[in-house]
Every structure is written in structure tokens, then in C-alpha cells.
mmCIF file of C-alpha atoms and ligand atoms in Angstrom:
data_model
loop_
_atom_site.group_PDB
_atom_site.id
_atom_site.type_symbol
_atom_site.label_atom_id
_atom_site.label_comp_id
_atom_site.label_asym_id
_atom_site.label_seq_id
_atom_site.Cartn_x
_atom_site.Cartn_y
_atom_site.Cartn_z
ATOM 1 C CA MET A 10 86.311 31.180 150.984
ATOM 2 C CA LEU A 11 84.147 33.932 149.170
ATOM 3 C CA ARG A 12 81.964 32.557 146.223
ATOM 4 C CA LEU A 13 81.865 35.164 143.513
ATOM 5 C CA PRO A 14 79.023 35.228 141.547
ATOM 6 C CA GLU A 15 79.285 33.657 137.956
ATOM 7 C CA SER A 16 80.894 35.362 134.941
ATOM 8 C CA ILE A 17 81.781 34.677 131.191
ATOM 9 C CA SER A 18 85.188 35.315 129.658
ATOM 10 C CA LEU A 19 85.796 38.237 127.609
ATOM 11 C CA ALA A 20 89.346 40.120 128.702
ATOM 12 C CA ASN A 21 92.626 39.027 127.891
ATOM 13 C CA LEU A 22 94.045 37.831 131.280
ATOM 14 C CA PRO A 23 95.915 38.333 133.608
ATOM 15 C CA THR A 24 97.304 41.263 132.399
ATOM 16 C CA ARG A 25 100.703 42.308 132.510
ATOM 17 C CA ILE A 26 102.266 44.360 135.668
ATOM 18 C CA GLU A 27 105.545 46.219 134.092
ATOM 19 C CA LYS A 28 107.749 48.226 136.241
ATOM 20 C CA LEU A 29 108.391 51.640 135.050
ATOM 21 C CA GLU A 30 111.926 52.043 135.280
ATOM 22 C CA ARG A 31 112.783 55.597 134.328
ATOM 23 C CA LEU A 32 109.788 56.888 136.342
ATOM 24 C CA SER A 33 111.041 54.878 139.075
ATOM 25 C CA LYS A 34 114.439 56.522 139.238
ATOM 26 C CA SER A 35 113.266 60.069 139.046
ATOM 27 C CA LEU A 36 110.971 59.591 141.973
ATOM 28 C CA ASN A 37 113.114 57.628 143.954
ATOM 29 C CA LYS A 38 110.144 54.568 144.300
ATOM 30 C CA GLU A 39 109.327 51.670 142.513
ATOM 31 C CA ILE A 40 106.368 52.201 140.175
ATOM 32 C CA TYR A 41 104.740 49.524 138.833
ATOM 33 C CA ILE A 42 101.689 49.753 136.223
ATOM 34 C CA LYS A 43 99.123 46.963 135.534
ATOM 35 C CA ARG A 44 97.850 47.194 132.065
ATOM 36 C CA ASP A 45 94.464 47.191 132.035
ATOM 37 C CA ASP A 46 94.491 49.094 128.855
ATOM 38 C CA GLN A 47 95.322 45.833 127.162
ATOM 39 C CA THR A 48 92.302 43.428 128.258
ATOM 40 C CA GLY A 49 91.516 43.679 124.788
ATOM 41 C CA THR A 50 91.305 46.007 121.527
ATOM 42 C CA GLU A 51 87.659 46.918 121.039
ATOM 43 C CA ILE A 52 86.777 46.091 124.821
ATOM 44 C CA SER A 53 89.755 47.297 126.184
ATOM 45 C CA GLY A 54 90.157 49.033 129.471
ATOM 46 C CA ASN A 55 88.802 48.235 132.781
ATOM 47 C CA LYS A 56 84.897 48.110 132.022
ATOM 48 C CA VAL A 57 85.568 44.904 130.721
ATOM 49 C CA ARG A 58 86.251 43.149 133.913
ATOM 50 C CA LYS A 59 82.734 44.242 135.187
ATOM 51 C CA LEU A 60 81.084 43.514 132.290
ATOM 52 C CA GLU A 61 82.357 39.940 132.316
ATOM 53 C CA PHE A 62 80.254 39.659 135.767
ATOM 54 C CA ALA A 63 77.126 42.307 134.547
ATOM 55 C CA VAL A 64 76.615 40.393 131.061
ATOM 56 C CA LYS A 65 76.446 37.075 132.415
ATOM 57 C CA GLU A 66 73.604 37.780 134.952
ATOM 58 C CA ALA A 67 72.232 39.478 131.869
ATOM 59 C CA MET A 68 72.363 36.428 129.864
ATOM 60 C CA ASN A 69 70.998 34.104 133.222
ATOM 61 C CA GLN A 70 67.800 36.560 132.896
ATOM 62 C CA GLY A 71 67.631 35.864 129.465
ATOM 63 C CA CYS A 72 68.373 39.057 128.103
ATOM 64 C CA ASP A 73 69.499 39.674 124.166
ATOM 65 C CA TYR A 74 69.971 43.554 124.385
ATOM 66 C CA LEU A 75 72.371 45.909 126.829
ATOM 67 C CA ILE A 76 71.481 49.454 127.495
ATOM 68 C CA THR A 77 73.814 51.726 129.417
ATOM 69 C CA CYS A 78 75.016 55.362 129.079
ATOM 70 C CA GLY A 79 77.915 57.525 129.448
ATOM 71 C CA GLY A 80 79.618 60.564 128.021
ATOM 72 C CA ILE A 81 80.140 61.132 124.340
ATOM 73 C CA GLN A 82 83.575 59.591 124.544
ATOM 74 C CA SER A 83 82.389 57.113 127.065
ATOM 75 C CA ASN A 84 84.678 53.826 127.302
ATOM 76 C CA HIS A 85 82.042 51.857 129.208
ATOM 77 C CA ALA A 86 79.681 52.327 126.330
ATOM 78 C CA ARG A 87 82.074 51.448 123.623
ATOM 79 C CA SER A 88 83.277 48.165 125.777
ATOM 80 C CA THR A 89 79.526 47.615 126.093
ATOM 81 C CA ALA A 90 78.840 48.201 122.469
ATOM 82 C CA ALA A 91 81.862 46.213 121.562
ATOM 83 C CA VAL A 92 80.681 43.196 124.293
ATOM 84 C CA ALA A 93 77.245 42.818 122.913
ATOM 85 C CA ALA A 94 78.247 42.663 119.229
ATOM 86 C CA ARG A 95 80.529 39.725 120.238
ATOM 87 C CA LEU A 96 78.016 37.805 122.027
ATOM 88 C CA GLY A 97 75.370 38.773 119.461
ATOM 89 C CA MET A 98 73.251 40.697 121.682
ATOM 90 C CA GLY A 99 71.817 44.399 120.635
ATOM 91 C CA ALA A 100 73.379 47.272 122.445
ATOM 92 C CA PHE A 101 71.478 50.809 123.099
ATOM 93 C CA LEU A 102 73.771 53.602 124.425
ATOM 94 C CA VAL A 103 72.562 56.654 125.941
ATOM 95 C CA LEU A 104 75.069 59.152 125.612
ATOM 96 C CA ARG A 105 75.666 62.983 127.126
ATOM 97 C CA SER A 106 76.136 65.277 124.549
ATOM 98 C CA SER A 107 76.181 68.930 123.797
ATOM 99 C CA GLY A 108 74.992 68.336 120.307
ATOM 100 C CA ASP A 109 78.548 69.586 118.681
ATOM 101 C CA GLU A 110 80.821 66.658 119.225
ATOM 102 C CA PRO A 111 82.806 65.253 115.868
ATOM 103 C CA LEU A 112 82.348 61.539 115.243
ATOM 104 C CA GLU A 113 85.761 60.114 116.822
ATOM 105 C CA GLY A 114 87.137 58.272 119.169
ATOM 106 C CA ASN A 115 84.712 55.749 121.080
ATOM 107 C CA TYR A 116 81.692 57.630 119.710
ATOM 108 C CA PHE A 117 82.725 56.622 116.085
ATOM 109 C CA MET A 118 83.411 52.825 117.482
ATOM 110 C CA ASP A 119 80.202 52.659 119.117
ATOM 111 C CA LYS A 120 78.684 53.532 115.467
ATOM 112 C CA LEU A 121 80.910 50.843 113.825
ATOM 113 C CA LEU A 122 79.567 48.103 116.530
ATOM 114 C CA GLY A 123 76.421 48.703 115.167
ATOM 115 C CA ALA A 124 75.167 50.674 118.886
ATOM 116 C CA ARG A 125 71.764 52.197 118.824
ATOM 117 C CA ILE A 126 72.511 55.785 120.003
ATOM 118 C CA ARG A 127 70.178 58.320 121.848
ATOM 119 C CA LEU A 128 72.216 61.687 122.445
ATOM 120 C CA ILE A 129 70.836 63.250 125.292
ATOM 121 C CA THR A 130 71.657 67.004 127.177
ATOM 122 C CA ARG A 131 73.997 67.606 130.153
ATOM 123 C CA GLU A 132 70.529 68.237 132.386
ATOM 124 C CA GLU A 133 69.089 64.940 130.876
ATOM 125 C CA TYR A 134 71.755 63.100 131.676
ATOM 126 C CA ARG A 135 71.777 64.335 135.285
ATOM 127 C CA GLU A 136 68.209 64.270 136.055
ATOM 128 C CA LYS A 137 66.808 61.393 134.478
ATOM 129 C CA ARG A 138 69.323 58.894 132.568
ATOM 130 C CA MET A 139 67.628 56.177 134.278
ATOM 131 C CA THR A 140 64.096 57.072 133.322
ATOM 132 C CA ILE A 141 65.606 57.412 129.738
ATOM 133 C CA MET A 142 67.192 53.966 129.720
ATOM 134 C CA GLU A 143 63.808 52.418 131.282
ATOM 135 C CA GLU A 144 62.019 53.713 128.357
ATOM 136 C CA ILE A 145 64.399 52.413 126.089
ATOM 137 C CA ARG A 146 63.792 49.051 127.703
ATOM 138 C CA ASP A 147 59.822 49.310 127.170
ATOM 139 C CA ILE A 148 60.728 50.073 123.335
ATOM 140 C CA LEU A 149 62.767 46.936 123.049
ATOM 141 C CA ALA A 150 60.381 45.086 124.853
ATOM 142 C CA ALA A 151 57.553 46.271 122.214
ATOM 143 C CA GLU A 152 60.143 45.091 119.556
ATOM 144 C CA GLY A 153 60.532 41.533 121.344
ATOM 145 C CA HIS A 154 63.808 42.145 123.119
ATOM 146 C CA LYS A 155 64.326 41.626 126.737
ATOM 147 C CA ALA A 156 67.053 44.192 127.612
ATOM 148 C CA TYR A 157 69.089 44.358 130.583
ATOM 149 C CA ILE A 158 70.132 47.787 132.230
ATOM 150 C CA ILE A 159 73.567 48.552 132.861
ATOM 151 C CA PRO A 160 74.129 51.520 135.000
ATOM 152 C CA GLU A 161 77.001 54.308 134.456
ATOM 153 C CA GLY A 162 80.341 52.529 134.453
ATOM 154 C CA ALA A 163 78.812 49.419 135.700
ATOM 155 C CA SER A 164 79.614 50.362 139.192
ATOM 156 C CA ASN A 165 77.045 48.297 140.748
ATOM 157 C CA GLY A 166 77.171 45.807 142.941
ATOM 158 C CA ILE A 167 77.891 42.931 140.285
ATOM 159 C CA GLY A 168 79.957 44.976 138.273
ATOM 160 C CA THR A 169 82.372 45.315 141.407
ATOM 161 C CA PHE A 170 83.324 41.461 141.401
ATOM 162 C CA GLY A 171 85.224 42.296 138.122
ATOM 163 C CA TYR A 172 87.806 44.174 140.320
ATOM 164 C CA PHE A 173 87.391 41.846 143.028
ATOM 165 C CA LYS A 174 88.673 39.327 140.556
ATOM 166 C CA ALA A 175 91.617 41.554 139.103
ATOM 167 C CA MET A 176 93.181 41.807 142.937
ATOM 168 C CA GLU A 177 93.064 38.203 143.441
ATOM 169 C CA GLU A 178 95.227 38.412 140.060
ATOM 170 C CA ILE A 179 97.191 41.213 141.366
ATOM 171 C CA LEU A 180 98.121 39.086 144.622
ATOM 172 C CA ALA A 181 98.714 35.781 142.562
ATOM 173 C CA GLN A 182 101.363 37.954 140.405
ATOM 174 C CA GLU A 183 102.822 39.693 143.106
ATOM 175 C CA LYS A 184 103.972 35.854 144.644
ATOM 176 C CA GLN A 185 105.129 35.357 140.831
ATOM 177 C CA MET A 186 107.094 38.347 140.485
ATOM 178 C CA GLY A 187 108.771 38.267 144.519
ATOM 179 C CA VAL A 188 107.198 41.673 145.311
ATOM 180 C CA LYS A 189 104.580 43.411 147.651
ATOM 181 C CA PHE A 190 102.832 46.351 146.863
ATOM 182 C CA ASP A 191 102.210 48.335 149.571
ATOM 183 C CA ALA A 192 100.190 50.884 147.824
ATOM 184 C CA ILE A 193 97.883 50.514 144.884
ATOM 185 C CA VAL A 194 96.596 53.725 142.950
ATOM 186 C CA LEU A 195 93.973 53.997 140.276
ATOM 187 C CA ALA A 196 91.570 56.902 139.018
ATOM 188 C CA VAL A 197 87.969 56.949 139.814
ATOM 189 C CA GLY A 198 84.908 58.159 137.903
ATOM 190 C CA SER A 199 81.958 56.160 139.055
ATOM 191 C CA GLY A 200 83.619 54.209 141.579
ATOM 192 C CA GLY A 201 83.080 50.664 140.794
ATOM 193 C CA THR A 202 86.937 49.863 139.822
ATOM 194 C CA TYR A 203 87.996 51.032 143.284
ATOM 195 C CA SER A 204 85.040 49.242 145.241
ATOM 196 C CA GLY A 205 86.037 45.983 143.822
ATOM 197 C CA LEU A 206 89.888 46.259 144.792
ATOM 198 C CA PHE A 207 89.110 47.546 148.311
ATOM 199 C CA TYR A 208 86.824 44.645 148.661
ATOM 200 C CA ALA A 209 88.997 41.959 147.929
ATOM 201 C CA ASN A 210 91.781 43.907 149.490
ATOM 202 C CA LYS A 211 89.670 43.429 152.733
ATOM 203 C CA ALA A 212 88.517 40.292 152.359
ATOM 204 C CA LYS A 213 91.836 38.967 151.686
ATOM 205 C CA GLU A 214 93.333 40.872 154.670
ATOM 206 C CA ASN A 215 96.214 42.138 152.506
ATOM 207 C CA GLU A 216 98.245 45.188 153.670
ATOM 208 C CA ALA A 217 98.149 47.205 150.651
ATOM 209 C CA LYS A 218 96.609 50.787 150.802
ATOM 210 C CA VAL A 219 94.057 51.462 147.823
ATOM 211 C CA TYR A 220 93.989 54.913 146.872
ATOM 212 C CA GLY A 221 91.816 56.600 144.552
ATOM 213 C CA PHE A 222 92.148 59.866 142.884
ATOM 214 C CA ASN A 223 88.785 61.331 141.856
ATOM 215 C CA ILE A 224 88.480 62.675 138.210
ATOM 216 C CA CYS A 225 85.310 64.299 138.816
ATOM 217 C CA ASP A 226 82.895 65.275 141.995
ATOM 218 C CA ASP A 227 84.826 65.083 145.185
ATOM 219 C CA ALA A 228 86.155 62.785 148.047
ATOM 220 C CA ALA A 229 83.002 63.422 150.145
ATOM 221 C CA HIS A 230 80.834 62.088 146.822
ATOM 222 C CA PHE A 231 82.969 59.195 146.344
ATOM 223 C CA LYS A 232 83.513 57.732 149.717
ATOM 224 C CA SER A 233 79.711 57.733 149.885
ATOM 225 C CA GLU A 234 79.681 56.428 146.277
ATOM 226 C CA VAL A 235 81.791 53.496 147.235
ATOM 227 C CA SER A 236 79.901 52.782 150.256
ATOM 228 C CA LYS A 237 76.918 52.221 148.185
ATOM 229 C CA ILE A 238 78.376 50.352 146.072
ATOM 230 C CA LEU A 239 80.071 47.698 148.395
ATOM 231 C CA LYS A 240 76.712 47.156 150.184
ATOM 232 C CA ASP A 241 74.711 46.340 146.565
ATOM 233 C CA SER A 242 78.004 43.538 146.329
ATOM 234 C CA PHE A 243 77.625 42.279 149.263
ATOM 235 C CA ARG A 244 73.872 41.063 148.225
ATOM 236 C CA TYR A 245 75.587 38.548 145.720
ATOM 237 C CA THR A 246 78.254 37.248 148.048
ATOM 238 C CA GLN A 247 76.271 37.140 151.918
ATOM 239 C CA ALA A 248 79.889 38.163 152.972
ATOM 240 C CA GLU A 249 80.058 41.741 154.176
ATOM 241 C CA ILE A 250 83.263 43.221 155.559
ATOM 242 C CA PRO A 251 83.549 45.907 157.849
ATOM 243 C CA PHE A 252 84.517 49.125 157.114
ATOM 244 C CA THR A 253 84.250 52.911 157.647
ATOM 245 C CA SER A 254 84.372 55.805 155.275
ATOM 246 C CA ASP A 255 87.861 56.738 156.587
ATOM 247 C CA ASP A 256 89.468 53.462 155.311
ATOM 248 C CA ILE A 257 88.078 54.855 151.624
ATOM 249 C CA LEU A 258 91.295 56.420 150.367
ATOM 250 C CA ILE A 259 90.068 59.161 147.877
ATOM 251 C CA VAL A 260 93.174 61.442 147.129
ATOM 252 C CA ASP A 261 91.237 64.718 146.064
ATOM 253 C CA GLY A 262 92.739 67.978 144.040
ATOM 254 C CA TYR A 263 93.398 66.511 140.507
ATOM 255 C CA VAL A 264 90.043 67.174 138.791
ATOM 256 C CA GLY A 265 91.373 70.241 137.379
ATOM 257 C CA GLU A 266 89.324 71.827 134.923
ATOM 258 C CA GLY A 267 86.363 69.111 135.303
ATOM 259 C CA TYR A 268 85.273 66.237 133.972
ATOM 260 C CA ALA A 269 86.792 65.162 130.559
ATOM 261 C CA LEU A 270 88.682 68.817 130.382
ATOM 262 C CA SER A 271 92.427 69.123 130.122
ATOM 263 C CA ARG A 272 94.689 71.266 131.858
ATOM 264 C CA PRO A 273 98.022 71.691 129.600
ATOM 265 C CA GLU A 274 100.018 70.597 132.751
ATOM 266 C CA GLU A 275 98.101 67.222 132.541
ATOM 267 C CA LEU A 276 98.356 67.051 128.620
ATOM 268 C CA ALA A 277 102.353 67.661 129.090
ATOM 269 C CA PHE A 278 102.744 65.215 131.490
ATOM 270 C CA ILE A 279 100.941 62.584 128.977
ATOM 271 C CA ARG A 280 103.360 63.355 126.575
ATOM 272 C CA GLU A 281 106.185 63.366 128.390
ATOM 273 C CA LEU A 282 105.346 59.637 130.242
ATOM 274 C CA ALA A 283 104.939 58.511 126.793
ATOM 275 C CA GLY A 284 108.339 59.601 125.419
ATOM 276 C CA MET A 285 109.960 57.919 129.052
ATOM 277 C CA GLU A 286 108.445 54.745 129.009
ATOM 278 C CA GLY A 287 106.252 54.039 125.898
ATOM 279 C CA ILE A 288 102.979 54.192 128.022
ATOM 280 C CA ILE A 289 100.246 56.145 126.366
ATOM 281 C CA LEU A 290 97.687 57.253 129.424
ATOM 282 C CA ASP A 291 94.227 58.837 128.373
ATOM 283 C CA PRO A 292 93.465 62.619 128.973
ATOM 284 C CA VAL A 293 89.971 61.731 131.354
ATOM 285 C CA TYR A 294 91.036 59.453 133.789
ATOM 286 C CA THR A 295 94.456 58.038 133.875
ATOM 287 C CA GLY A 296 96.181 60.863 133.060
ATOM 288 C CA LYS A 297 95.086 63.082 135.534
ATOM 289 C CA ALA A 298 95.289 60.163 138.107
ATOM 290 C CA MET A 299 99.100 59.435 137.573
ATOM 291 C CA TYR A 300 99.952 62.932 137.211
ATOM 292 C CA GLY A 301 98.124 63.182 140.695
ATOM 293 C CA LEU A 302 100.287 60.351 142.010
ATOM 294 C CA VAL A 303 103.690 62.045 140.546
ATOM 295 C CA GLN A 304 102.537 65.341 142.600
ATOM 296 C CA GLU A 305 101.451 63.791 145.682
ATOM 297 C CA ILE A 306 105.037 61.472 145.559
ATOM 298 C CA ARG A 307 107.028 64.658 145.136
ATOM 299 C CA LYS A 308 105.154 66.379 148.305
ATOM 300 C CA GLY A 309 105.950 63.563 150.352
ATOM 301 C CA THR A 310 102.411 62.292 151.112
ATOM 302 C CA PHE A 311 103.287 58.698 150.031
ATOM 303 C CA ALA A 312 106.578 58.539 151.920
ATOM 304 C CA ALA A 313 105.310 55.548 153.699
ATOM 305 C CA HIS A 314 105.193 53.338 150.558
ATOM 306 C CA GLN A 315 108.133 52.531 148.125
ATOM 307 C CA ASN A 316 106.266 49.549 145.604
ATOM 308 C CA ILE A 317 103.559 51.435 144.327
ATOM 309 C CA LEU A 318 101.409 49.631 141.984
ATOM 310 C CA PHE A 319 99.352 52.113 139.124
ATOM 311 C CA ILE A 320 96.376 50.326 137.363
ATOM 312 C CA HIS A 321 96.139 51.633 133.638
ATOM 313 C CA THR A 322 92.655 51.600 133.446
ATOM 314 C CA GLY A 323 92.603 52.181 129.391
ATOM 315 C CA GLY A 324 90.965 54.991 127.658
ATOM 316 C CA LEU A 325 92.784 55.391 124.752
ATOM 317 C CA TYR A 326 90.519 56.425 122.139
ATOM 318 C CA GLY A 327 89.620 59.132 124.315
ATOM 319 C CA LEU A 328 93.114 60.689 123.551
ATOM 320 C CA PHE A 329 92.384 61.237 119.714
ATOM 321 C CA PRO A 330 89.636 64.030 119.889
ATOM 322 C CA LYS A 331 91.897 65.654 122.018
ATOM 323 C CA ARG A 332 95.036 65.990 119.856
ATOM 324 C CA ASP A 333 94.740 69.334 119.088
ATOM 325 C CA GLN A 334 95.304 70.638 122.352
ATOM 326 C CA PHE A 335 98.588 69.114 122.417
ATOM 327 C CA GLY A 336 100.067 71.892 120.493
ATOM 328 C CA PHE A 337 101.877 69.476 118.063
HETATM 329 C C1 PLP O 5 85.502 54.477 133.502
HETATM 330 C C2 PLP O 5 87.262 54.536 133.539
HETATM 331 C C3 PLP O 5 87.515 54.791 134.802
HETATM 332 C C4 PLP O 5 86.961 54.696 136.281
HETATM 333 O O1 PLP O 5 86.558 53.391 136.480
HETATM 334 P P1 PLP O 5 85.247 53.597 137.659
HETATM 335 O O2 PLP O 5 85.166 52.424 137.797
HETATM 336 O O3 PLP O 5 83.889 54.305 136.811
HETATM 337 O O4 PLP O 5 85.762 54.580 139.149
HETATM 338 C C5 PLP O 5 88.901 54.896 134.842
HETATM 339 N N1 PLP O 5 89.946 54.974 133.864
HETATM 340 C C6 PLP O 5 89.096 54.795 132.512
HETATM 341 C C7 PLP O 5 90.050 54.513 131.291
HETATM 342 C C8 PLP O 5 87.806 54.510 132.373
HETATM 343 O O5 PLP O 5 87.246 54.130 131.309
#
């Protein structure tokens, strides 16, 4: 039995698994959704599962401040700000900005939650976000704080265990429900969620295939990222699992206009599913991934799979800054 690192309890778990009745019928499949958009309110979405492990590590190191980074509408940054406030810690967020974004959605919540924020350019973010976070750690140290740096999306070795544990949760729910999922599908943005599900799926010798739909970059990038994250997580468990890059299933082709940019067909799909099932997807991650899944099912790519579980990783607040693009 593989021993996971210590964690703290932050999320509302287990999250429900629900069947999407009308979508299933229209596609001739059994489509289920795991409501990780309901892990909480301020903390909602997938990042809080990773933070349960990362923040415990921070606390064990005696840290009283969390530093992290992301896009201006980062769900991860907002979750981190909420967790920090909840635990009486400080949060410092380094956000990628073009300088003209409205104070909306996650960015607005970051401010409400009392996070300190530094806005940086796209180039600074790409080239030296880690250096900038390290500078901030030194500034906080001079103020008498000990800060813990969480990389983008908490997608590193320690964060992986959030979704290792989520996979254990899914296996237990399968038993209760009397279903066996043969495909697990999710959006991939920095790779940590995928890595955790993949790791546990292999470690538990589960038969399901785990498919990630990348919402930025490409399949080659994420195969390499996931491999790196997995290797980092093996340091904690001393339990390496053998895998090859071919085992990491990334379905490319649904990035569309680019990260956080929406195509009309993606927004139309979000609107359609909302009315059909009462499920609201986000424009940056889950909307693209679920749109991609439906296209792939129609093309026949998922012919070998009947019971499909989609992970709703959250992102609701990122929808509001996009409201004008829906054409209402
Ligand atoms: C961050 C995020 C993802 C992607 O998860 P990664 O672990 O970064 O790949 C998916 N959906 C939402 C809503 C997210 O915020």
C-alpha cells in the first residue's frame, strides 16, 4: 500500500458523480460528471485538492505566507488566496496581465480575499515568474514572514497527490454506484490534475484510460510535463511506477484561438449544455475539454468506451468576464 504525504482537509469531499441523462442519450454513451466544481465556494474547483497537500507541506515547514502565480483570471490563484485567508496565512499572487483587464471574476475575488498582488507582463511571466516569486519571498522574509512558493497550478510532485486521492475516491464511488468507468476525461492546463489521476490509475492497476484535452500548448508539451511531475511525485512515495510517454493520453486539437480565448462554437456549446443539463462549464478549461470530448465521440474516437466520466474541474468565476461574448 502506497503511503501518501500528509494533507489537511479543505475541500468538500467526496464530490458527487452525476449522470448527464440527455447528453448521454444524444451520444449513445453513458456520460457521467464528477462535480469537482463543488469542492467549495471560494475555494471551488480542482486546485484545492492539490492545495490540501501543498499547504500542509508549507505548514510543516513553518510558513505563514503562500506565494503563487497564474493568469489574471487564475482559478488556482483565487483558491490559494481563499485557503490562505481561511488558515490565517498571507497570500501574494503574481498574475499575468495585459494591463487593461477589468476587476472581475477571480481577480476581483483575489482582492476581496485580501491577497497582495503583483501584475506582470506576458513576457515576464514566461521568462522569469519563478525569479519574481523568489524575490517576493525575500521581501516577505525582510518583513518577518516565511513564505512557501507554489508553482503554477500547484502542478508539482506534492500537488499531484490531490488527484491521486481523487482517483481513490472515484474507485470507491464506482463500487457504490455499481458502474465501471472505462474512460476518465479532463481538461489539462498545467498537467497536475492529469498526473495525479494517471498515477493512481496505474498504481491501483485500474483498467480505465485517462484522457486529457489540452487547452493550451500541445500534446508533446504535456507528455513531457506530466512525466516531469510524476517523477517529482515519486520522491515522496518512493514508489515509482513504470510508464512510457505513449501511456499519457493527450487529445490535441481543441486549444482553438489559444489559452483563455474562446471560439463562438465553444461558447454556444457551454450555453447548450447549461440549458440541457443544468451544468455550467467554464470557457477556459472544461468548456473546451467537454466540447472536444463530444466532437471526438461523434467522430468515433471513443468507440471502445461506453461509460465515460468527465471531471468538472470548476472555473465558474472565469465565465463572468466573458459574458459579453455570448451575444445575449
Ligand atoms: C487549472 C484548471 C484546470 C487544469 O488543471 P491542471 O492541473 O492545471 O492541468 C482545469 N480546469 C480548471 C477549471 C482549472 O482551473
